[in-house]
PDB file of C-alpha atoms and ligand atoms in Angstrom:
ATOM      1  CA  UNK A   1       0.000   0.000   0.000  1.00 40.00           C
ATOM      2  CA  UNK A   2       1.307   3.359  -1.004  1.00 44.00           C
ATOM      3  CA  UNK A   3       1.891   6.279   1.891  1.00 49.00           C
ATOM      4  CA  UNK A   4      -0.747   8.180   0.263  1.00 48.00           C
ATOM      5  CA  UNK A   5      -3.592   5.095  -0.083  1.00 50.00           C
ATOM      6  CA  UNK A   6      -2.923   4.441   3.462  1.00 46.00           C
ATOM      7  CA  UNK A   7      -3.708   8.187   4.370  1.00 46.00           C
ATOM      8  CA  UNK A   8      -6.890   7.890   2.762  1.00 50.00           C
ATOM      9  CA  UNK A   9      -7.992   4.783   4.442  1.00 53.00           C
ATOM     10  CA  UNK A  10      -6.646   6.215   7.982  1.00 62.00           C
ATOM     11  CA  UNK A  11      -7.837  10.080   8.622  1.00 66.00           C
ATOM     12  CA  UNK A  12     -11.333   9.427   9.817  1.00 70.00           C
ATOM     13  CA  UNK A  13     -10.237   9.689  13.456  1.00 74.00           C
ATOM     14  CA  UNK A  14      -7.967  13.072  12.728  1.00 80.00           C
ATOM     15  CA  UNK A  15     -11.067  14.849  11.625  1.00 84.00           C
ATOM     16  CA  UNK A  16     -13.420  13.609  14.262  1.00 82.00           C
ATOM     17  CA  UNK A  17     -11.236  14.130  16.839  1.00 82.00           C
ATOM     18  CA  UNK A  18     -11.739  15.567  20.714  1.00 80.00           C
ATOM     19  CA  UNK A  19     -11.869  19.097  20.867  1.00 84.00           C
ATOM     20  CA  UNK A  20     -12.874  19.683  16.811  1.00 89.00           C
ATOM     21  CA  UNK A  21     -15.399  21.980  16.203  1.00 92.00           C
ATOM     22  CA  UNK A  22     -18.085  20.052  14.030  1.00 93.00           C
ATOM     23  CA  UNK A  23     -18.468  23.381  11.025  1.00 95.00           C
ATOM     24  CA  UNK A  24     -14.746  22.715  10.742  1.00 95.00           C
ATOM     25  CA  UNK A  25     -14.712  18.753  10.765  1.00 94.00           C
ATOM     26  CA  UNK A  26     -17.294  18.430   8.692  1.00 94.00           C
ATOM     27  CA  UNK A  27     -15.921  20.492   6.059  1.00 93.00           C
ATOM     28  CA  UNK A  28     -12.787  19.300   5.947  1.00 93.00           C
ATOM     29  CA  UNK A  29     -14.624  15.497   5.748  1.00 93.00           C
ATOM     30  CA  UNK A  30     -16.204  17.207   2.647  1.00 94.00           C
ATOM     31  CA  UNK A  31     -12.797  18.245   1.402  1.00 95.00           C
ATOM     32  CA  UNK A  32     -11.139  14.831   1.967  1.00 92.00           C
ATOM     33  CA  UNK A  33     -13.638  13.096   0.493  1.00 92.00           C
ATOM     34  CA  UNK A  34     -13.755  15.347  -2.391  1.00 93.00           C
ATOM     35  CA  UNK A  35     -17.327  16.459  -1.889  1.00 94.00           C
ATOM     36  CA  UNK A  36     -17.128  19.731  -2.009  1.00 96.00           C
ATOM     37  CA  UNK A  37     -18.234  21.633  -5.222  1.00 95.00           C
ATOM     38  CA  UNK A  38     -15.410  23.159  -6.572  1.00 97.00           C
ATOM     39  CA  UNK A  39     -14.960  24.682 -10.045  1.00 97.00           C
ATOM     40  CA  UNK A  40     -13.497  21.788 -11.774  1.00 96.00           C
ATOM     41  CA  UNK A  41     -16.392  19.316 -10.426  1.00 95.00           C
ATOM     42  CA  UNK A  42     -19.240  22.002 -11.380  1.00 96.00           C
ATOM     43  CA  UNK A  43     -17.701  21.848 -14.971  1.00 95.00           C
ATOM     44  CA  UNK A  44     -18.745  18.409 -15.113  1.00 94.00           C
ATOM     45  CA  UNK A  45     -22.343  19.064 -14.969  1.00 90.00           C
ATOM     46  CA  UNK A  46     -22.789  22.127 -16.297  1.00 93.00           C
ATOM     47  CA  UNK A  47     -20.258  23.170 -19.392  1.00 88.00           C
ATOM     48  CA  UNK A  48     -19.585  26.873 -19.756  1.00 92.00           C
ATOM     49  CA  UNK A  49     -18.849  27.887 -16.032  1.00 94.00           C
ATOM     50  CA  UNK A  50     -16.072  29.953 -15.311  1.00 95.00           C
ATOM     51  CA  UNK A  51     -13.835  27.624 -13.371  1.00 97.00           C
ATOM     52  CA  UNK A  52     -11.470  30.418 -12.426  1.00 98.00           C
ATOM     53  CA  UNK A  53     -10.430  30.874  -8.819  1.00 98.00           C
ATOM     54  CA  UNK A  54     -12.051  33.543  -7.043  1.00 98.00           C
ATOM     55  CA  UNK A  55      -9.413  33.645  -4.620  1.00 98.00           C
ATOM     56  CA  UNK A  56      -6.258  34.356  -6.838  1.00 98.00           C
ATOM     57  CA  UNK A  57      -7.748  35.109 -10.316  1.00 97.00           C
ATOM     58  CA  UNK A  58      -5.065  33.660 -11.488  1.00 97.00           C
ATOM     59  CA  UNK A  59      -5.563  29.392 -12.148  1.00 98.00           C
ATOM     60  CA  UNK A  60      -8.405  26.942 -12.240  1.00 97.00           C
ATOM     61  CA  UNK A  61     -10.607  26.289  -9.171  1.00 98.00           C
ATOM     62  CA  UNK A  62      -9.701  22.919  -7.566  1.00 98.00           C
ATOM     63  CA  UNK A  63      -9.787  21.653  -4.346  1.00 98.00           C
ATOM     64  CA  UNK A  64      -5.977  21.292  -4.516  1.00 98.00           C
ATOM     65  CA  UNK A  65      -5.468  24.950  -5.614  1.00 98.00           C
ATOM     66  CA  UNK A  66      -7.749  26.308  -3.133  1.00 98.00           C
ATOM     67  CA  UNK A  67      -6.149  23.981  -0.156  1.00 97.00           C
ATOM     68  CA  UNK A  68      -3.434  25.580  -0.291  1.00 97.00           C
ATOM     69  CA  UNK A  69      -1.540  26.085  -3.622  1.00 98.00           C
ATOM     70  CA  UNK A  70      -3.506  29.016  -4.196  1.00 98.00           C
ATOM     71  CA  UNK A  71      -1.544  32.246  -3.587  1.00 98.00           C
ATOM     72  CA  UNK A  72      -4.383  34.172  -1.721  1.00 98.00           C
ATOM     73  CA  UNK A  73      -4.786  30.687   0.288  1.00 98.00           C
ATOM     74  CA  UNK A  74      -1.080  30.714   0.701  1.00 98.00           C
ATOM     75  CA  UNK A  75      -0.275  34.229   2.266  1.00 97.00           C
ATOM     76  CA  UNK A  76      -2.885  32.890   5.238  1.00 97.00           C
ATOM     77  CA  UNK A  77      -1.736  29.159   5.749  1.00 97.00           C
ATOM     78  CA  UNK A  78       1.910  29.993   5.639  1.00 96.00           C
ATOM     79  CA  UNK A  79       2.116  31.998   8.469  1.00 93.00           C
ATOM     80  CA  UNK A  80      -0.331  30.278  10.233  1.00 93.00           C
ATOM     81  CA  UNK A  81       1.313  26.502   9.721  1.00 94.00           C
ATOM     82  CA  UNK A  82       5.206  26.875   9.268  1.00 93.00           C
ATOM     83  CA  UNK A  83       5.554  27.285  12.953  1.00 90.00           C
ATOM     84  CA  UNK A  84       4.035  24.188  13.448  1.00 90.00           C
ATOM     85  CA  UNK A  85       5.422  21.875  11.397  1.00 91.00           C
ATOM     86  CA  UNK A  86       8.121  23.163  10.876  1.00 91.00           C
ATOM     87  CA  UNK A  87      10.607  21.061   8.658  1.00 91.00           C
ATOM     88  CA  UNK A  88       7.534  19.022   7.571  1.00 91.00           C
ATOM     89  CA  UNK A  89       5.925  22.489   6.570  1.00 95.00           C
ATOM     90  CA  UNK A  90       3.433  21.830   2.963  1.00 96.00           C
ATOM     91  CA  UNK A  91       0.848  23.821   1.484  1.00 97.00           C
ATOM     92  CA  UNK A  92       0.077  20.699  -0.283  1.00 97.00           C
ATOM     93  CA  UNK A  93      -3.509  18.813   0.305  1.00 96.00           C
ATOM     94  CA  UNK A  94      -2.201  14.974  -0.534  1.00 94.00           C
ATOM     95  CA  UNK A  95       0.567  15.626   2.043  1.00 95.00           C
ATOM     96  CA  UNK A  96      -1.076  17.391   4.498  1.00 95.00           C
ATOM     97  CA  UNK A  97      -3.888  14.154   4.617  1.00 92.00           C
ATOM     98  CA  UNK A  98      -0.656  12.172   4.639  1.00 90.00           C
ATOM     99  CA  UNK A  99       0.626  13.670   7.878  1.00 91.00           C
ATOM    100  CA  UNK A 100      -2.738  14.148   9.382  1.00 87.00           C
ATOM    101  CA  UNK A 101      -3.193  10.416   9.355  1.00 82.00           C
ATOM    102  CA  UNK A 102       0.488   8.888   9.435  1.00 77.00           C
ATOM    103  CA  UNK A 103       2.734  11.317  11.264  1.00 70.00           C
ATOM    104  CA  UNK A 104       3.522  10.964  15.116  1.00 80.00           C
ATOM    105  CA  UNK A 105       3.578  13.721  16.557  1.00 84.00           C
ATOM    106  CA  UNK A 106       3.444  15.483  20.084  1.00 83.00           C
ATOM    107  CA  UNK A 107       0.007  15.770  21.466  1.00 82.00           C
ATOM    108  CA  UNK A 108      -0.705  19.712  21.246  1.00 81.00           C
ATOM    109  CA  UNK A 109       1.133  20.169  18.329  1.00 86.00           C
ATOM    110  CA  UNK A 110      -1.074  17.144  16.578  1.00 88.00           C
ATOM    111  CA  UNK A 111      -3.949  19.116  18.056  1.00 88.00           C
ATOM    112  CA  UNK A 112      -3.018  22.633  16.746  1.00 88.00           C
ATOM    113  CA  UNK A 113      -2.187  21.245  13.263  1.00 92.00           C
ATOM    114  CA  UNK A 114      -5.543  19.244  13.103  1.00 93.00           C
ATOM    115  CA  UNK A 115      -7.667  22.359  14.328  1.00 93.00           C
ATOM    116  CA  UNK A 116      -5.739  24.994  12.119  1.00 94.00           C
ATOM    117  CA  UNK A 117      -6.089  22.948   8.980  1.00 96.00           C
ATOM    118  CA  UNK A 118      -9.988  22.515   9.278  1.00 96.00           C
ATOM    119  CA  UNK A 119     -10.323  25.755  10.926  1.00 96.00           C
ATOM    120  CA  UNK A 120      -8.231  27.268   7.852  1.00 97.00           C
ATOM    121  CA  UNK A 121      -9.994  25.420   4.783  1.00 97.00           C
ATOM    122  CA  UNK A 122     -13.080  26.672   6.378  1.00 97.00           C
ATOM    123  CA  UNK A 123     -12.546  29.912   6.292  1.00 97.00           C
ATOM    124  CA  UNK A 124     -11.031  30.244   2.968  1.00 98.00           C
ATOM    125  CA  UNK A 125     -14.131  28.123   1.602  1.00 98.00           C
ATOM    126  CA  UNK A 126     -16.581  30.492   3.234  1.00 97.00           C
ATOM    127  CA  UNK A 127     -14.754  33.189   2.036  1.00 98.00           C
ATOM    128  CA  UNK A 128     -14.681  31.621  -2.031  1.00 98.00           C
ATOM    129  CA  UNK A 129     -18.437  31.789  -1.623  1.00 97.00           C
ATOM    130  CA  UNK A 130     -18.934  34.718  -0.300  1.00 97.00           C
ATOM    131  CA  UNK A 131     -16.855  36.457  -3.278  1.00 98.00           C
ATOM    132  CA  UNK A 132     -19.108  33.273  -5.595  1.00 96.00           C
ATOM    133  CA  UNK A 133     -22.175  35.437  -4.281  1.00 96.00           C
ATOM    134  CA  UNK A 134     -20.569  39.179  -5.179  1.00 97.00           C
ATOM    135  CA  UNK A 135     -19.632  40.015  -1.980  1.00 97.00           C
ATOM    136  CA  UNK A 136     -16.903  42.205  -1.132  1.00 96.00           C
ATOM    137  CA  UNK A 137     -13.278  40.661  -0.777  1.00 97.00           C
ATOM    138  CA  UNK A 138     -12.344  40.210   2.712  1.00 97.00           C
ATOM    139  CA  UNK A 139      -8.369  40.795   2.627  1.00 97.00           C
ATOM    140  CA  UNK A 140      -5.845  38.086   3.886  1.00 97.00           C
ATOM    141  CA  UNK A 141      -4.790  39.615   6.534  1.00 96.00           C
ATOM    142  CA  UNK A 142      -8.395  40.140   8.094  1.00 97.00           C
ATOM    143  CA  UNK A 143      -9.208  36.629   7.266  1.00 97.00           C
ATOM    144  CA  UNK A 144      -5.859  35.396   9.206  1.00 96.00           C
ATOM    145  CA  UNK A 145      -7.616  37.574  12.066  1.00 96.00           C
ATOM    146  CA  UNK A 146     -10.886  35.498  11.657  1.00 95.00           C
ATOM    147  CA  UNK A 147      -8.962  32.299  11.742  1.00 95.00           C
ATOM    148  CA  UNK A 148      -6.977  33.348  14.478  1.00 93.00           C
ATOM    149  CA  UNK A 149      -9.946  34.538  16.592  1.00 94.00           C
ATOM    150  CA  UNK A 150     -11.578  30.902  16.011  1.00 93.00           C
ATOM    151  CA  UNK A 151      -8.118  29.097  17.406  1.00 89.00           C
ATOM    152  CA  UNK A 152      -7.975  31.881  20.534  1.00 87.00           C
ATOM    153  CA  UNK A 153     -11.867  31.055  21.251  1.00 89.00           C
ATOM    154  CA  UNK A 154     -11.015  27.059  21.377  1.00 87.00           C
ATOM    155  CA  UNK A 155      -7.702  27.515  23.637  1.00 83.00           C
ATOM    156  CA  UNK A 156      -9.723  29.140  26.448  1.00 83.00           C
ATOM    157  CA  UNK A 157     -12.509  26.468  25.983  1.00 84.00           C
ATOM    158  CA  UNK A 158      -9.738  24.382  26.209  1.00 80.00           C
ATOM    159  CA  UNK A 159      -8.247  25.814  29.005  1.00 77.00           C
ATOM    160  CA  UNK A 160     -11.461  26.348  30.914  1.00 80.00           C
ATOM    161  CA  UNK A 161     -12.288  23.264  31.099  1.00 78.00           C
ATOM    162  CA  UNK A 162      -9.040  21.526  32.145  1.00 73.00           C
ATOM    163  CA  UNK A 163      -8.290  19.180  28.788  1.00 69.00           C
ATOM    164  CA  UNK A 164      -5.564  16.729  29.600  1.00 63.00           C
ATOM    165  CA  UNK A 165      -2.150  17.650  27.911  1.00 63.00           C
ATOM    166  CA  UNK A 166      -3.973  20.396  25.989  1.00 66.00           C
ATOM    167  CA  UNK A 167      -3.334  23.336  28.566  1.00 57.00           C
ATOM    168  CA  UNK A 168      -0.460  24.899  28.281  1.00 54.00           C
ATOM    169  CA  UNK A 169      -1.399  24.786  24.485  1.00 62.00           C
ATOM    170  CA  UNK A 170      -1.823  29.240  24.456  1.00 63.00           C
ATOM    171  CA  UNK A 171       2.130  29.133  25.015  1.00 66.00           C
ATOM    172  CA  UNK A 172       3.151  26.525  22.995  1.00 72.00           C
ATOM    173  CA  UNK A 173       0.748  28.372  20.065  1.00 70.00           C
ATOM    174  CA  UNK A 174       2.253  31.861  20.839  1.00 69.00           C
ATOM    175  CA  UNK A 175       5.406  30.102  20.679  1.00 74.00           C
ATOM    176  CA  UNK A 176       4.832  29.391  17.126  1.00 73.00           C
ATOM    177  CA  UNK A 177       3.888  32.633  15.697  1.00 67.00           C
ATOM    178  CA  UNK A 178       6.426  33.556  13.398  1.00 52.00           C
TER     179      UNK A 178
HETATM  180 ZN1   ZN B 201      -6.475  30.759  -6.443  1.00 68.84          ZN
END
Protein backbone atom coordinates (compact mmCIF):
# COMPACT_ATOMS: atom_id res chain seq x y z
CA UNK A 1 0.00 0.00 0.00
CA UNK A 2 1.31 3.36 -1.00
CA UNK A 3 1.89 6.28 1.89
CA UNK A 4 -0.75 8.18 0.26
CA UNK A 5 -3.59 5.09 -0.08
CA UNK A 6 -2.92 4.44 3.46
CA UNK A 7 -3.71 8.19 4.37
CA UNK A 8 -6.89 7.89 2.76
CA UNK A 9 -7.99 4.78 4.44
CA UNK A 10 -6.65 6.22 7.98
CA UNK A 11 -7.84 10.08 8.62
CA UNK A 12 -11.33 9.43 9.82
CA UNK A 13 -10.24 9.69 13.46
CA UNK A 14 -7.97 13.07 12.73
CA UNK A 15 -11.07 14.85 11.62
CA UNK A 16 -13.42 13.61 14.26
CA UNK A 17 -11.24 14.13 16.84
CA UNK A 18 -11.74 15.57 20.71
CA UNK A 19 -11.87 19.10 20.87
CA UNK A 20 -12.87 19.68 16.81
CA UNK A 21 -15.40 21.98 16.20
CA UNK A 22 -18.08 20.05 14.03
CA UNK A 23 -18.47 23.38 11.02
CA UNK A 24 -14.75 22.71 10.74
CA UNK A 25 -14.71 18.75 10.76
CA UNK A 26 -17.29 18.43 8.69
CA UNK A 27 -15.92 20.49 6.06
CA UNK A 28 -12.79 19.30 5.95
CA UNK A 29 -14.62 15.50 5.75
CA UNK A 30 -16.20 17.21 2.65
CA UNK A 31 -12.80 18.24 1.40
CA UNK A 32 -11.14 14.83 1.97
CA UNK A 33 -13.64 13.10 0.49
CA UNK A 34 -13.76 15.35 -2.39
CA UNK A 35 -17.33 16.46 -1.89
CA UNK A 36 -17.13 19.73 -2.01
CA UNK A 37 -18.23 21.63 -5.22
CA UNK A 38 -15.41 23.16 -6.57
CA UNK A 39 -14.96 24.68 -10.04
CA UNK A 40 -13.50 21.79 -11.77
CA UNK A 41 -16.39 19.32 -10.43
CA UNK A 42 -19.24 22.00 -11.38
CA UNK A 43 -17.70 21.85 -14.97
CA UNK A 44 -18.75 18.41 -15.11
CA UNK A 45 -22.34 19.06 -14.97
CA UNK A 46 -22.79 22.13 -16.30
CA UNK A 47 -20.26 23.17 -19.39
CA UNK A 48 -19.58 26.87 -19.76
CA UNK A 49 -18.85 27.89 -16.03
CA UNK A 50 -16.07 29.95 -15.31
CA UNK A 51 -13.83 27.62 -13.37
CA UNK A 52 -11.47 30.42 -12.43
CA UNK A 53 -10.43 30.87 -8.82
CA UNK A 54 -12.05 33.54 -7.04
CA UNK A 55 -9.41 33.65 -4.62
CA UNK A 56 -6.26 34.36 -6.84
CA UNK A 57 -7.75 35.11 -10.32
CA UNK A 58 -5.06 33.66 -11.49
CA UNK A 59 -5.56 29.39 -12.15
CA UNK A 60 -8.40 26.94 -12.24
CA UNK A 61 -10.61 26.29 -9.17
CA UNK A 62 -9.70 22.92 -7.57
CA UNK A 63 -9.79 21.65 -4.35
CA UNK A 64 -5.98 21.29 -4.52
CA UNK A 65 -5.47 24.95 -5.61
CA UNK A 66 -7.75 26.31 -3.13
CA UNK A 67 -6.15 23.98 -0.16
CA UNK A 68 -3.43 25.58 -0.29
CA UNK A 69 -1.54 26.08 -3.62
CA UNK A 70 -3.51 29.02 -4.20
CA UNK A 71 -1.54 32.25 -3.59
CA UNK A 72 -4.38 34.17 -1.72
CA UNK A 73 -4.79 30.69 0.29
CA UNK A 74 -1.08 30.71 0.70
CA UNK A 75 -0.28 34.23 2.27
CA UNK A 76 -2.89 32.89 5.24
CA UNK A 77 -1.74 29.16 5.75
CA UNK A 78 1.91 29.99 5.64
CA UNK A 79 2.12 32.00 8.47
CA UNK A 80 -0.33 30.28 10.23
CA UNK A 81 1.31 26.50 9.72
CA UNK A 82 5.21 26.87 9.27
CA UNK A 83 5.55 27.29 12.95
CA UNK A 84 4.03 24.19 13.45
CA UNK A 85 5.42 21.87 11.40
CA UNK A 86 8.12 23.16 10.88
CA UNK A 87 10.61 21.06 8.66
CA UNK A 88 7.53 19.02 7.57
CA UNK A 89 5.93 22.49 6.57
CA UNK A 90 3.43 21.83 2.96
CA UNK A 91 0.85 23.82 1.48
CA UNK A 92 0.08 20.70 -0.28
CA UNK A 93 -3.51 18.81 0.31
CA UNK A 94 -2.20 14.97 -0.53
CA UNK A 95 0.57 15.63 2.04
CA UNK A 96 -1.08 17.39 4.50
CA UNK A 97 -3.89 14.15 4.62
CA UNK A 98 -0.66 12.17 4.64
CA UNK A 99 0.63 13.67 7.88
CA UNK A 100 -2.74 14.15 9.38
CA UNK A 101 -3.19 10.42 9.36
CA UNK A 102 0.49 8.89 9.43
CA UNK A 103 2.73 11.32 11.26
CA UNK A 104 3.52 10.96 15.12
CA UNK A 105 3.58 13.72 16.56
CA UNK A 106 3.44 15.48 20.08
CA UNK A 107 0.01 15.77 21.47
CA UNK A 108 -0.71 19.71 21.25
CA UNK A 109 1.13 20.17 18.33
CA UNK A 110 -1.07 17.14 16.58
CA UNK A 111 -3.95 19.12 18.06
CA UNK A 112 -3.02 22.63 16.75
CA UNK A 113 -2.19 21.25 13.26
CA UNK A 114 -5.54 19.24 13.10
CA UNK A 115 -7.67 22.36 14.33
CA UNK A 116 -5.74 24.99 12.12
CA UNK A 117 -6.09 22.95 8.98
CA UNK A 118 -9.99 22.51 9.28
CA UNK A 119 -10.32 25.75 10.93
CA UNK A 120 -8.23 27.27 7.85
CA UNK A 121 -9.99 25.42 4.78
CA UNK A 122 -13.08 26.67 6.38
CA UNK A 123 -12.55 29.91 6.29
CA UNK A 124 -11.03 30.24 2.97
CA UNK A 125 -14.13 28.12 1.60
CA UNK A 126 -16.58 30.49 3.23
CA UNK A 127 -14.75 33.19 2.04
CA UNK A 128 -14.68 31.62 -2.03
CA UNK A 129 -18.44 31.79 -1.62
CA UNK A 130 -18.93 34.72 -0.30
CA UNK A 131 -16.86 36.46 -3.28
CA UNK A 132 -19.11 33.27 -5.59
CA UNK A 133 -22.17 35.44 -4.28
CA UNK A 134 -20.57 39.18 -5.18
CA UNK A 135 -19.63 40.01 -1.98
CA UNK A 136 -16.90 42.21 -1.13
CA UNK A 137 -13.28 40.66 -0.78
CA UNK A 138 -12.34 40.21 2.71
CA UNK A 139 -8.37 40.80 2.63
CA UNK A 140 -5.84 38.09 3.89
CA UNK A 141 -4.79 39.61 6.53
CA UNK A 142 -8.39 40.14 8.09
CA UNK A 143 -9.21 36.63 7.27
CA UNK A 144 -5.86 35.40 9.21
CA UNK A 145 -7.62 37.57 12.07
CA UNK A 146 -10.89 35.50 11.66
CA UNK A 147 -8.96 32.30 11.74
CA UNK A 148 -6.98 33.35 14.48
CA UNK A 149 -9.95 34.54 16.59
CA UNK A 150 -11.58 30.90 16.01
CA UNK A 151 -8.12 29.10 17.41
CA UNK A 152 -7.98 31.88 20.53
CA UNK A 153 -11.87 31.05 21.25
CA UNK A 154 -11.01 27.06 21.38
CA UNK A 155 -7.70 27.52 23.64
CA UNK A 156 -9.72 29.14 26.45
CA UNK A 157 -12.51 26.47 25.98
CA UNK A 158 -9.74 24.38 26.21
CA UNK A 159 -8.25 25.81 29.00
CA UNK A 160 -11.46 26.35 30.91
CA UNK A 161 -12.29 23.26 31.10
CA UNK A 162 -9.04 21.53 32.14
CA UNK A 163 -8.29 19.18 28.79
CA UNK A 164 -5.56 16.73 29.60
CA UNK A 165 -2.15 17.65 27.91
CA UNK A 166 -3.97 20.40 25.99
CA UNK A 167 -3.33 23.34 28.57
CA UNK A 168 -0.46 24.90 28.28
CA UNK A 169 -1.40 24.79 24.49
CA UNK A 170 -1.82 29.24 24.46
CA UNK A 171 2.13 29.13 25.02
CA UNK A 172 3.15 26.53 23.00
CA UNK A 173 0.75 28.37 20.06
CA UNK A 174 2.25 31.86 20.84
CA UNK A 175 5.41 30.10 20.68
CA UNK A 176 4.83 29.39 17.13
CA UNK A 177 3.89 32.63 15.70
CA UNK A 178 6.43 33.56 13.40
ZN1 LIG B 1 -6.47 30.76 -6.44
Amino acid sequence: MTRVSAAQCDWGGSIWFSQATPKFAFMAWLAIRGRLATMDRVAVWSQGVDTTCVLCKRASETRNHLFFECSFSTQIWEPLMKGILRNSYSGKWEELVSLLATSPMEKKKQFWFRYTLQATAYMLWRERNRRRHGEQPMLATVLTKHIEKAIRNKLSLVQSKGIGGLEVSLQYWLGTKM
